[in-house]
CSV table of N, CA and C in Angstrom, one decimal:
chain,number,residue,atom,x,y,z
A,1,UNK,N,-4.8,12.2,2.6
A,1,UNK,CA,-3.5,12.4,2.2
A,1,UNK,C,-3.3,13.6,1.3
A,2,UNK,N,-2.3,14.4,1.4
A,2,UNK,CA,-2.1,15.6,0.7
A,2,UNK,C,-1.4,15.4,-0.6
A,3,UNK,N,-0.8,14.2,-0.9
A,3,UNK,CA,0.0,14.0,-2.1
A,3,UNK,C,-0.6,12.9,-2.9
A,4,UNK,N,-0.8,13.1,-4.2
A,4,UNK,CA,-1.2,12.1,-5.1
A,4,UNK,C,0.0,12.0,-6.2
A,5,UNK,N,0.5,10.7,-6.3
A,5,UNK,CA,1.6,10.5,-7.3
A,5,UNK,C,1.0,10.0,-8.6
A,6,UNK,N,1.6,10.5,-9.7
A,6,UNK,CA,1.1,10.1,-11.0
A,6,UNK,C,2.2,9.8,-11.9
A,7,UNK,N,1.9,8.9,-12.9
A,7,UNK,CA,2.8,8.6,-14.0
A,7,UNK,C,1.9,8.9,-15.3
A,8,UNK,N,1.9,10.1,-15.8
A,8,UNK,CA,1.1,10.5,-16.9
A,8,UNK,C,1.4,9.7,-18.2
A,9,UNK,N,0.4,9.4,-19.0
A,9,UNK,CA,0.6,8.9,-20.3
A,9,UNK,C,1.5,9.8,-21.1
A,10,UNK,N,2.4,9.2,-21.9
A,10,UNK,CA,3.3,10.1,-22.6
A,10,UNK,C,4.7,10.3,-22.0
A,11,UNK,N,4.8,9.9,-20.7
A,11,UNK,CA,6.1,9.9,-20.0
A,11,UNK,C,6.5,8.5,-19.6
A,12,UNK,N,7.8,8.2,-19.6
A,12,UNK,CA,8.2,6.8,-19.2
A,12,UNK,C,7.8,6.5,-17.8
A,13,UNK,N,7.5,5.2,-17.6
A,13,UNK,CA,7.2,4.7,-16.2
A,13,UNK,C,8.6,4.1,-15.7
A,14,UNK,N,9.2,4.8,-14.8
A,14,UNK,CA,10.5,4.5,-14.3
A,14,UNK,C,10.5,3.4,-13.2
A,15,UNK,N,9.5,3.4,-12.4
A,15,UNK,CA,9.3,2.3,-11.4
A,15,UNK,C,9.9,2.8,-10.0
A,16,UNK,N,11.1,3.4,-10.1
A,16,UNK,CA,11.8,3.8,-8.8
A,16,UNK,C,11.1,5.1,-8.3
A,17,UNK,N,10.4,5.8,-9.1
A,17,UNK,CA,9.7,7.0,-8.7
A,17,UNK,C,8.6,7.3,-9.7
A,18,UNK,N,7.7,8.2,-9.3
A,18,UNK,CA,6.6,8.7,-10.1
A,18,UNK,C,7.1,10.0,-10.8
A,19,UNK,N,6.5,10.3,-11.9
A,19,UNK,CA,6.9,11.5,-12.6
A,19,UNK,C,6.3,12.8,-12.1
A,20,UNK,N,5.2,12.7,-11.4
A,20,UNK,CA,4.5,13.9,-11.0
A,20,UNK,C,3.9,13.7,-9.6
A,21,UNK,N,3.9,14.7,-8.8
A,21,UNK,CA,3.1,14.7,-7.5
A,21,UNK,C,2.2,15.9,-7.5
A,22,UNK,N,1.0,15.7,-7.1
A,22,UNK,CA,0.0,16.7,-6.9
A,22,UNK,C,-0.2,16.9,-5.5
A,23,UNK,N,0.0,18.2,-5.0
A,23,UNK,CA,-0.1,18.5,-3.6
A,23,UNK,C,-1.4,19.3,-3.3
A,24,UNK,N,-2.2,18.8,-2.4
A,24,UNK,CA,-3.4,19.5,-2.0
A,24,UNK,C,-3.4,19.9,-0.6
A,25,UNK,N,-2.3,19.7,0.1
A,25,UNK,CA,-2.3,20.1,1.5
A,25,UNK,C,-2.0,21.6,1.7
A,26,UNK,N,-1.8,21.9,3.0
A,26,UNK,CA,-1.7,23.4,3.3
A,26,UNK,C,-0.4,23.7,4.0
A,27,UNK,N,0.4,22.6,4.5
A,27,UNK,CA,1.6,22.9,5.2
A,27,UNK,C,2.8,22.3,4.4
A,28,UNK,N,3.7,23.2,4.1
A,28,UNK,CA,5.0,22.7,3.5
A,28,UNK,C,6.0,22.3,4.5
A,29,UNK,N,6.7,21.3,4.3
A,29,UNK,CA,7.8,20.8,5.1
A,29,UNK,C,9.0,20.7,4.2
A,30,UNK,N,10.1,21.4,4.6
A,30,UNK,CA,11.3,21.3,3.9
A,30,UNK,C,12.4,20.6,4.8
A,31,UNK,N,12.8,19.4,4.4
A,31,UNK,CA,13.8,18.7,5.2
A,31,UNK,C,15.2,18.9,4.6
A,32,UNK,N,16.1,19.5,5.4
A,32,UNK,CA,17.4,19.7,5.0
A,32,UNK,C,18.1,18.4,4.5
A,33,UNK,N,19.1,18.6,3.6
A,33,UNK,CA,19.8,17.4,3.1
A,33,UNK,C,20.2,16.6,4.2
A,34,UNK,N,19.9,15.3,4.2
A,34,UNK,CA,20.2,14.3,5.2
A,34,UNK,C,21.4,13.5,4.7
A,35,UNK,N,22.4,13.3,5.5
A,35,UNK,CA,23.5,12.5,5.2
A,35,UNK,C,23.5,11.3,6.1
A,36,UNK,N,24.4,10.4,6.0
A,36,UNK,CA,24.4,9.1,6.8
A,36,UNK,C,24.9,9.3,8.2
A,37,UNK,N,24.4,10.2,8.9
A,37,UNK,CA,24.8,10.4,10.3
A,37,UNK,C,23.7,9.7,11.2
A,38,UNK,N,24.1,9.1,12.2
A,38,UNK,CA,23.1,8.6,13.2
A,38,UNK,C,22.8,9.7,14.2
A,39,UNK,N,22.0,9.5,15.2
A,39,UNK,CA,21.5,10.5,16.1
A,39,UNK,C,22.7,11.2,16.9
A,40,UNK,N,23.8,10.5,17.0
A,40,UNK,CA,25.0,11.0,17.7
A,40,UNK,C,25.9,11.7,16.7
A,41,UNK,N,25.6,11.8,15.4
A,41,UNK,CA,26.5,12.5,14.5
A,41,UNK,C,27.6,11.6,14.0
A,42,UNK,N,27.5,10.3,14.2
A,42,UNK,CA,28.5,9.3,13.7
A,42,UNK,C,28.1,8.8,12.3
A,43,UNK,N,29.0,8.8,11.3
A,43,UNK,CA,28.7,8.3,10.0
A,43,UNK,C,28.4,6.8,10.0
A,44,UNK,N,27.3,6.5,9.4
A,44,UNK,CA,26.9,5.1,9.3
A,44,UNK,C,27.3,4.6,7.9
A,45,UNK,N,28.0,3.4,7.8
A,45,UNK,CA,28.3,2.8,6.6
A,45,UNK,C,29.4,3.5,5.8
A,46,UNK,N,30.5,3.9,6.4
A,46,UNK,CA,31.6,4.5,5.7
A,46,UNK,C,32.0,3.6,4.5
A,47,UNK,N,32.0,4.2,3.3
A,47,UNK,CA,32.4,3.5,2.1
A,47,UNK,C,31.3,2.6,1.5
A,48,UNK,N,30.1,2.6,2.1
A,48,UNK,CA,29.0,1.7,1.7
A,48,UNK,C,27.8,2.5,1.3
A,49,UNK,N,27.6,2.6,-0.1
A,49,UNK,CA,26.5,3.4,-0.6
A,49,UNK,C,25.2,2.9,-0.2
A,50,UNK,N,25.0,1.6,-0.1
A,50,UNK,CA,23.7,1.0,0.3
A,50,UNK,C,23.3,1.5,1.7
A,51,UNK,N,24.3,1.3,2.6
A,51,UNK,CA,24.0,1.6,4.0
A,51,UNK,C,23.8,3.1,4.2
A,52,UNK,N,24.5,3.9,3.4
A,52,UNK,CA,24.3,5.4,3.6
A,52,UNK,C,23.0,5.9,3.0
A,53,UNK,N,22.6,5.3,1.9
A,53,UNK,CA,21.3,5.7,1.3
A,53,UNK,C,20.2,5.3,2.3
A,54,UNK,N,20.3,4.1,2.9
A,54,UNK,CA,19.3,3.7,3.9
A,54,UNK,C,19.2,4.6,5.0
A,55,UNK,N,20.4,5.0,5.6
A,55,UNK,CA,20.4,6.0,6.7
A,55,UNK,C,19.8,7.3,6.3
A,56,UNK,N,20.1,7.8,5.1
A,56,UNK,CA,19.5,9.1,4.7
A,56,UNK,C,18.0,9.0,4.7
A,57,UNK,N,17.5,7.9,4.1
A,57,UNK,CA,16.0,7.8,4.1
A,57,UNK,C,15.4,7.7,5.5
A,58,UNK,N,16.1,6.9,6.4
A,58,UNK,CA,15.6,6.8,7.7
A,58,UNK,C,15.7,8.2,8.4
A,59,UNK,N,16.7,8.9,8.2
A,59,UNK,CA,16.8,10.3,8.8
A,59,UNK,C,15.6,11.2,8.3
A,60,UNK,N,15.3,11.1,7.0
A,60,UNK,CA,14.2,11.8,6.5
A,60,UNK,C,12.9,11.4,7.1
A,61,UNK,N,12.7,10.1,7.3
A,61,UNK,CA,11.6,9.6,8.0
A,61,UNK,C,11.4,10.2,9.4
A,62,UNK,N,12.6,10.2,10.1
A,62,UNK,CA,12.6,10.8,11.5
A,62,UNK,C,12.2,12.3,11.4
A,63,UNK,N,12.7,13.0,10.5
A,63,UNK,CA,12.4,14.5,10.4
A,63,UNK,C,11.0,14.7,10.0
A,64,UNK,N,10.4,13.9,9.1
A,64,UNK,CA,9.0,14.0,8.7
A,64,UNK,C,8.1,13.7,9.9
A,65,UNK,N,8.4,12.7,10.6
A,65,UNK,CA,7.6,12.3,11.8
A,65,UNK,C,7.6,13.4,12.8
A,66,UNK,N,8.7,14.1,13.0
A,66,UNK,CA,8.7,15.2,13.9
A,66,UNK,C,7.8,16.4,13.5
A,67,UNK,N,7.6,16.5,12.2
A,67,UNK,CA,6.7,17.5,11.6
A,67,UNK,C,5.2,17.0,11.5
A,68,UNK,N,5.0,15.7,11.9
A,68,UNK,CA,3.7,15.1,11.9
A,68,UNK,C,3.4,14.5,10.5
A,69,UNK,N,4.4,14.1,9.8
A,69,UNK,CA,4.2,13.5,8.5
A,69,UNK,C,5.0,12.2,8.3
A,70,UNK,N,5.0,11.7,7.1
A,70,UNK,CA,5.7,10.5,6.7
A,70,UNK,C,6.1,10.6,5.2
A,71,UNK,N,6.7,9.5,4.7
A,71,UNK,CA,7.1,9.5,3.3
A,71,UNK,C,5.9,9.6,2.4
A,72,UNK,N,4.7,9.3,2.9
A,72,UNK,CA,3.5,9.4,2.1
A,72,UNK,C,3.2,10.9,1.8
A,73,UNK,N,3.8,11.8,2.5
A,73,UNK,CA,3.6,13.2,2.3
A,73,UNK,C,4.7,13.9,1.5
A,74,UNK,N,5.7,13.1,1.0
A,74,UNK,CA,6.8,13.7,0.3
A,74,UNK,C,6.3,14.0,-1.2
A,75,UNK,N,6.5,15.3,-1.6
A,75,UNK,CA,6.2,15.7,-2.9
A,75,UNK,C,7.4,15.6,-3.9
A,76,UNK,N,8.6,15.7,-3.3
A,76,UNK,CA,9.8,15.7,-4.1
A,76,UNK,C,11.1,15.4,-3.3
A,77,UNK,N,12.0,14.5,-3.9
A,77,UNK,CA,13.3,14.3,-3.3
A,77,UNK,C,14.3,14.8,-4.2
A,78,UNK,N,15.4,15.3,-3.7
A,78,UNK,CA,16.6,15.6,-4.4
A,78,UNK,C,17.8,14.9,-3.8
A,79,UNK,N,18.5,14.1,-4.6
A,79,UNK,CA,19.5,13.2,-4.2
A,79,UNK,C,20.8,13.7,-4.8
A,80,UNK,N,21.9,13.8,-4.0
A,80,UNK,CA,23.2,14.1,-4.4
A,80,UNK,C,24.1,12.9,-4.1
A,81,UNK,N,24.8,12.4,-5.1
A,81,UNK,CA,25.6,11.2,-5.0
A,81,UNK,C,27.0,11.5,-5.5
A,82,UNK,N,28.0,11.3,-4.6
A,82,UNK,CA,29.4,11.5,-5.0
A,82,UNK,C,29.8,10.6,-6.1
A,83,UNK,N,30.4,11.1,-7.1
A,83,UNK,CA,30.9,10.3,-8.2
A,83,UNK,C,29.9,9.4,-8.9
A,84,UNK,N,28.7,9.9,-9.1
A,84,UNK,CA,27.6,9.1,-9.6
A,84,UNK,C,28.0,8.5,-11.0
A,85,UNK,N,27.7,7.2,-11.2
A,85,UNK,CA,27.7,6.6,-12.4
A,85,UNK,C,26.5,5.6,-12.5
A,86,UNK,N,26.0,5.3,-13.7
A,86,UNK,CA,24.8,4.5,-13.7
A,86,UNK,C,24.9,3.1,-13.1
A,87,UNK,N,26.1,2.6,-13.0
A,87,UNK,CA,26.2,1.3,-12.4
A,87,UNK,C,26.0,1.3,-10.9
A,88,UNK,N,25.8,2.5,-10.3
A,88,UNK,CA,25.5,2.6,-8.8
A,88,UNK,C,24.0,2.6,-8.6
A,89,UNK,N,23.2,2.6,-9.6
A,89,UNK,CA,21.8,2.6,-9.4
A,89,UNK,C,21.3,1.4,-8.6
A,90,UNK,N,21.7,0.2,-8.9
A,90,UNK,CA,21.2,-1.0,-8.0
A,90,UNK,C,21.6,-0.8,-6.6
A,91,UNK,N,22.7,-0.2,-6.2
A,91,UNK,CA,23.1,0.0,-4.9
A,91,UNK,C,22.2,1.1,-4.2
A,92,UNK,N,21.9,2.1,-5.0
A,92,UNK,CA,21.0,3.2,-4.5
A,92,UNK,C,19.6,2.6,-4.2
A,93,UNK,N,19.1,1.8,-5.2
A,93,UNK,CA,17.8,1.2,-5.0
A,93,UNK,C,17.7,0.2,-3.9
A,94,UNK,N,18.8,-0.5,-3.6
A,94,UNK,CA,18.8,-1.5,-2.5
A,94,UNK,C,18.7,-0.7,-1.2
A,95,UNK,N,19.5,0.4,-1.1
A,95,UNK,CA,19.4,1.2,0.2
A,95,UNK,C,18.1,1.8,0.4
A,96,UNK,N,17.5,2.3,-0.7
A,96,UNK,CA,16.1,2.9,-0.6
A,96,UNK,C,15.1,1.8,-0.2
A,97,UNK,N,15.3,0.6,-0.8
A,97,UNK,CA,14.4,-0.5,-0.5
A,97,UNK,C,14.5,-1.0,1.0
A,98,UNK,N,15.7,-1.0,1.5
A,98,UNK,CA,15.9,-1.4,2.9
A,98,UNK,C,15.2,-0.4,3.8
A,99,UNK,N,15.4,0.8,3.5
A,99,UNK,CA,14.8,1.9,4.4
A,99,UNK,C,13.3,1.8,4.3
A,100,UNK,N,12.7,1.6,3.0
A,100,UNK,CA,11.3,1.5,2.8
A,100,UNK,C,10.7,0.4,3.7
A,101,UNK,N,11.4,-0.8,3.7
A,101,UNK,CA,10.9,-1.9,4.5
A,101,UNK,C,10.9,-1.6,6.0
A,102,UNK,N,11.9,-0.9,6.5
A,102,UNK,CA,11.9,-0.5,7.9
A,102,UNK,C,10.9,0.6,8.2
A,103,UNK,N,10.6,1.5,7.3
A,103,UNK,CA,9.6,2.5,7.5
A,103,UNK,C,8.2,2.1,7.2
A,104,UNK,N,8.1,1.0,6.5
A,104,UNK,CA,6.7,0.5,6.1
A,104,UNK,C,6.1,1.3,5.0
A,105,UNK,N,6.9,1.8,4.1
A,105,UNK,CA,6.4,2.7,3.0
A,105,UNK,C,7.0,2.3,1.7
A,106,UNK,N,6.5,2.9,0.7
A,106,UNK,CA,7.1,2.8,-0.7
A,106,UNK,C,7.4,4.2,-1.1
A,107,UNK,N,8.6,4.7,-0.8
A,107,UNK,CA,9.0,6.1,-1.2
A,107,UNK,C,9.3,6.2,-2.6
A,108,UNK,N,8.3,6.7,-3.4
A,108,UNK,CA,8.4,6.8,-4.9
A,108,UNK,C,8.0,8.2,-5.4
A,109,UNK,N,8.2,9.3,-4.6
A,109,UNK,CA,7.8,10.6,-5.1
A,109,UNK,C,8.8,11.0,-6.2
A,110,UNK,N,8.4,12.0,-7.0
A,110,UNK,CA,9.3,12.5,-8.0
A,110,UNK,C,10.7,12.8,-7.4
A,111,UNK,N,11.7,12.6,-8.2
A,111,UNK,CA,13.0,12.9,-7.6
A,111,UNK,C,14.0,13.3,-8.7
A,112,UNK,N,15.0,14.0,-8.2
A,112,UNK,CA,16.1,14.4,-9.1
A,112,UNK,C,17.4,13.8,-8.4
A,113,UNK,N,18.2,13.1,-9.3
A,113,UNK,CA,19.5,12.6,-8.8
A,113,UNK,C,20.6,13.4,-9.5
A,114,UNK,N,21.5,13.9,-8.7
A,114,UNK,CA,22.6,14.7,-9.2
A,114,UNK,C,23.9,14.2,-8.7
A,115,UNK,N,24.8,13.9,-9.7
A,115,UNK,CA,26.2,13.5,-9.3
A,115,UNK,C,27.0,14.7,-8.9
A,116,UNK,N,27.7,14.6,-7.8
A,116,UNK,CA,28.6,15.7,-7.3
A,116,UNK,C,30.0,15.2,-7.1
A,117,UNK,N,30.9,16.1,-7.0
A,117,UNK,CA,32.3,15.8,-6.7
A,117,UNK,C,32.6,15.4,-5.3
A,118,UNK,N,31.9,16.1,-4.4
A,118,UNK,CA,32.1,15.9,-2.9
A,118,UNK,C,30.9,16.4,-2.1
A,119,UNK,N,30.8,15.9,-0.9
A,119,UNK,CA,29.8,16.5,0.1
A,119,UNK,C,30.5,17.1,1.2
A,120,UNK,N,29.8,17.3,2.4
A,120,UNK,CA,30.4,18.0,3.5
A,120,UNK,C,31.6,17.4,4.1
A,121,UNK,N,31.6,16.1,4.3
A,121,UNK,CA,32.8,15.4,4.8
A,121,UNK,C,33.1,14.2,3.9
A,122,UNK,N,34.4,13.9,3.8
A,122,UNK,CA,34.8,12.9,2.8
A,122,UNK,C,34.1,11.5,2.8
A,123,UNK,N,33.7,11.1,4.0
A,123,UNK,CA,33.1,9.7,4.1
A,123,UNK,C,31.6,9.7,3.7
A,124,UNK,N,31.0,10.9,3.5
A,124,UNK,CA,29.6,10.9,3.0
A,124,UNK,C,29.6,10.7,1.5
A,125,UNK,N,28.8,9.7,1.1
A,125,UNK,CA,28.6,9.4,-0.3
A,125,UNK,C,27.3,9.9,-0.9
A,126,UNK,N,26.4,10.2,-0.1
A,126,UNK,CA,25.0,10.6,-0.6
A,126,UNK,C,24.4,11.6,0.4
A,127,UNK,N,23.6,12.5,-0.1
A,127,UNK,CA,22.8,13.4,0.7
A,127,UNK,C,21.5,13.5,0.0
A,128,UNK,N,20.4,13.5,0.8
A,128,UNK,CA,19.0,13.5,0.2
A,128,UNK,C,18.2,14.6,1.0
A,129,UNK,N,17.6,15.4,0.2
A,129,UNK,CA,16.7,16.4,0.8
A,129,UNK,C,15.2,16.1,0.3
A,130,UNK,N,14.3,16.6,1.1
A,130,UNK,CA,12.9,16.3,0.8
A,130,UNK,C,12.0,17.5,1.0
A,131,UNK,N,11.0,17.6,0.2
A,131,UNK,CA,9.9,18.5,0.3
A,131,UNK,C,8.6,17.8,0.5
A,132,UNK,N,7.9,18.1,1.5
A,132,UNK,CA,6.6,17.4,1.8
A,132,UNK,C,5.5,18.4,2.0
A,133,UNK,N,4.3,17.9,1.8
A,133,UNK,CA,3.1,18.7,2.0
A,133,UNK,C,2.2,17.9,2.9
A,134,UNK,N,1.8,18.6,4.0
A,134,UNK,CA,0.9,17.9,4.9
A,134,UNK,C,-0.5,18.6,4.9
A,135,UNK,N,-1.5,17.9,5.1
A,135,UNK,CA,-2.9,18.4,5.1
A,135,UNK,C,-3.1,19.3,6.3
């Protein structure tokens, strides 16, 4: 595996993600920001943050598989959430957990979550991009 995830002493242990990823692979994979579209381009879960987070993660899993990888190869996630407030964290984690169960992984690479005013179309509540390293 090309990615080792760490929680160094001296940094808080968040649980939802690790603070550091060490990449030793040789192929970088950059997955464009994924929104809650299904394969036909139809929005999944309009108005439902949990369903949209789940779909974003599933889309990332599909993209990584096409490149020969999986969430185990993700070095970093960047998450954009419309109108983010801390009370939305349980919904975000539920969506990520549902996707993890379907994908058979525990996606906990380092991540950055950014609150935004809007995304590409009004019904999209979240967009997630990934950077992965494959051996």
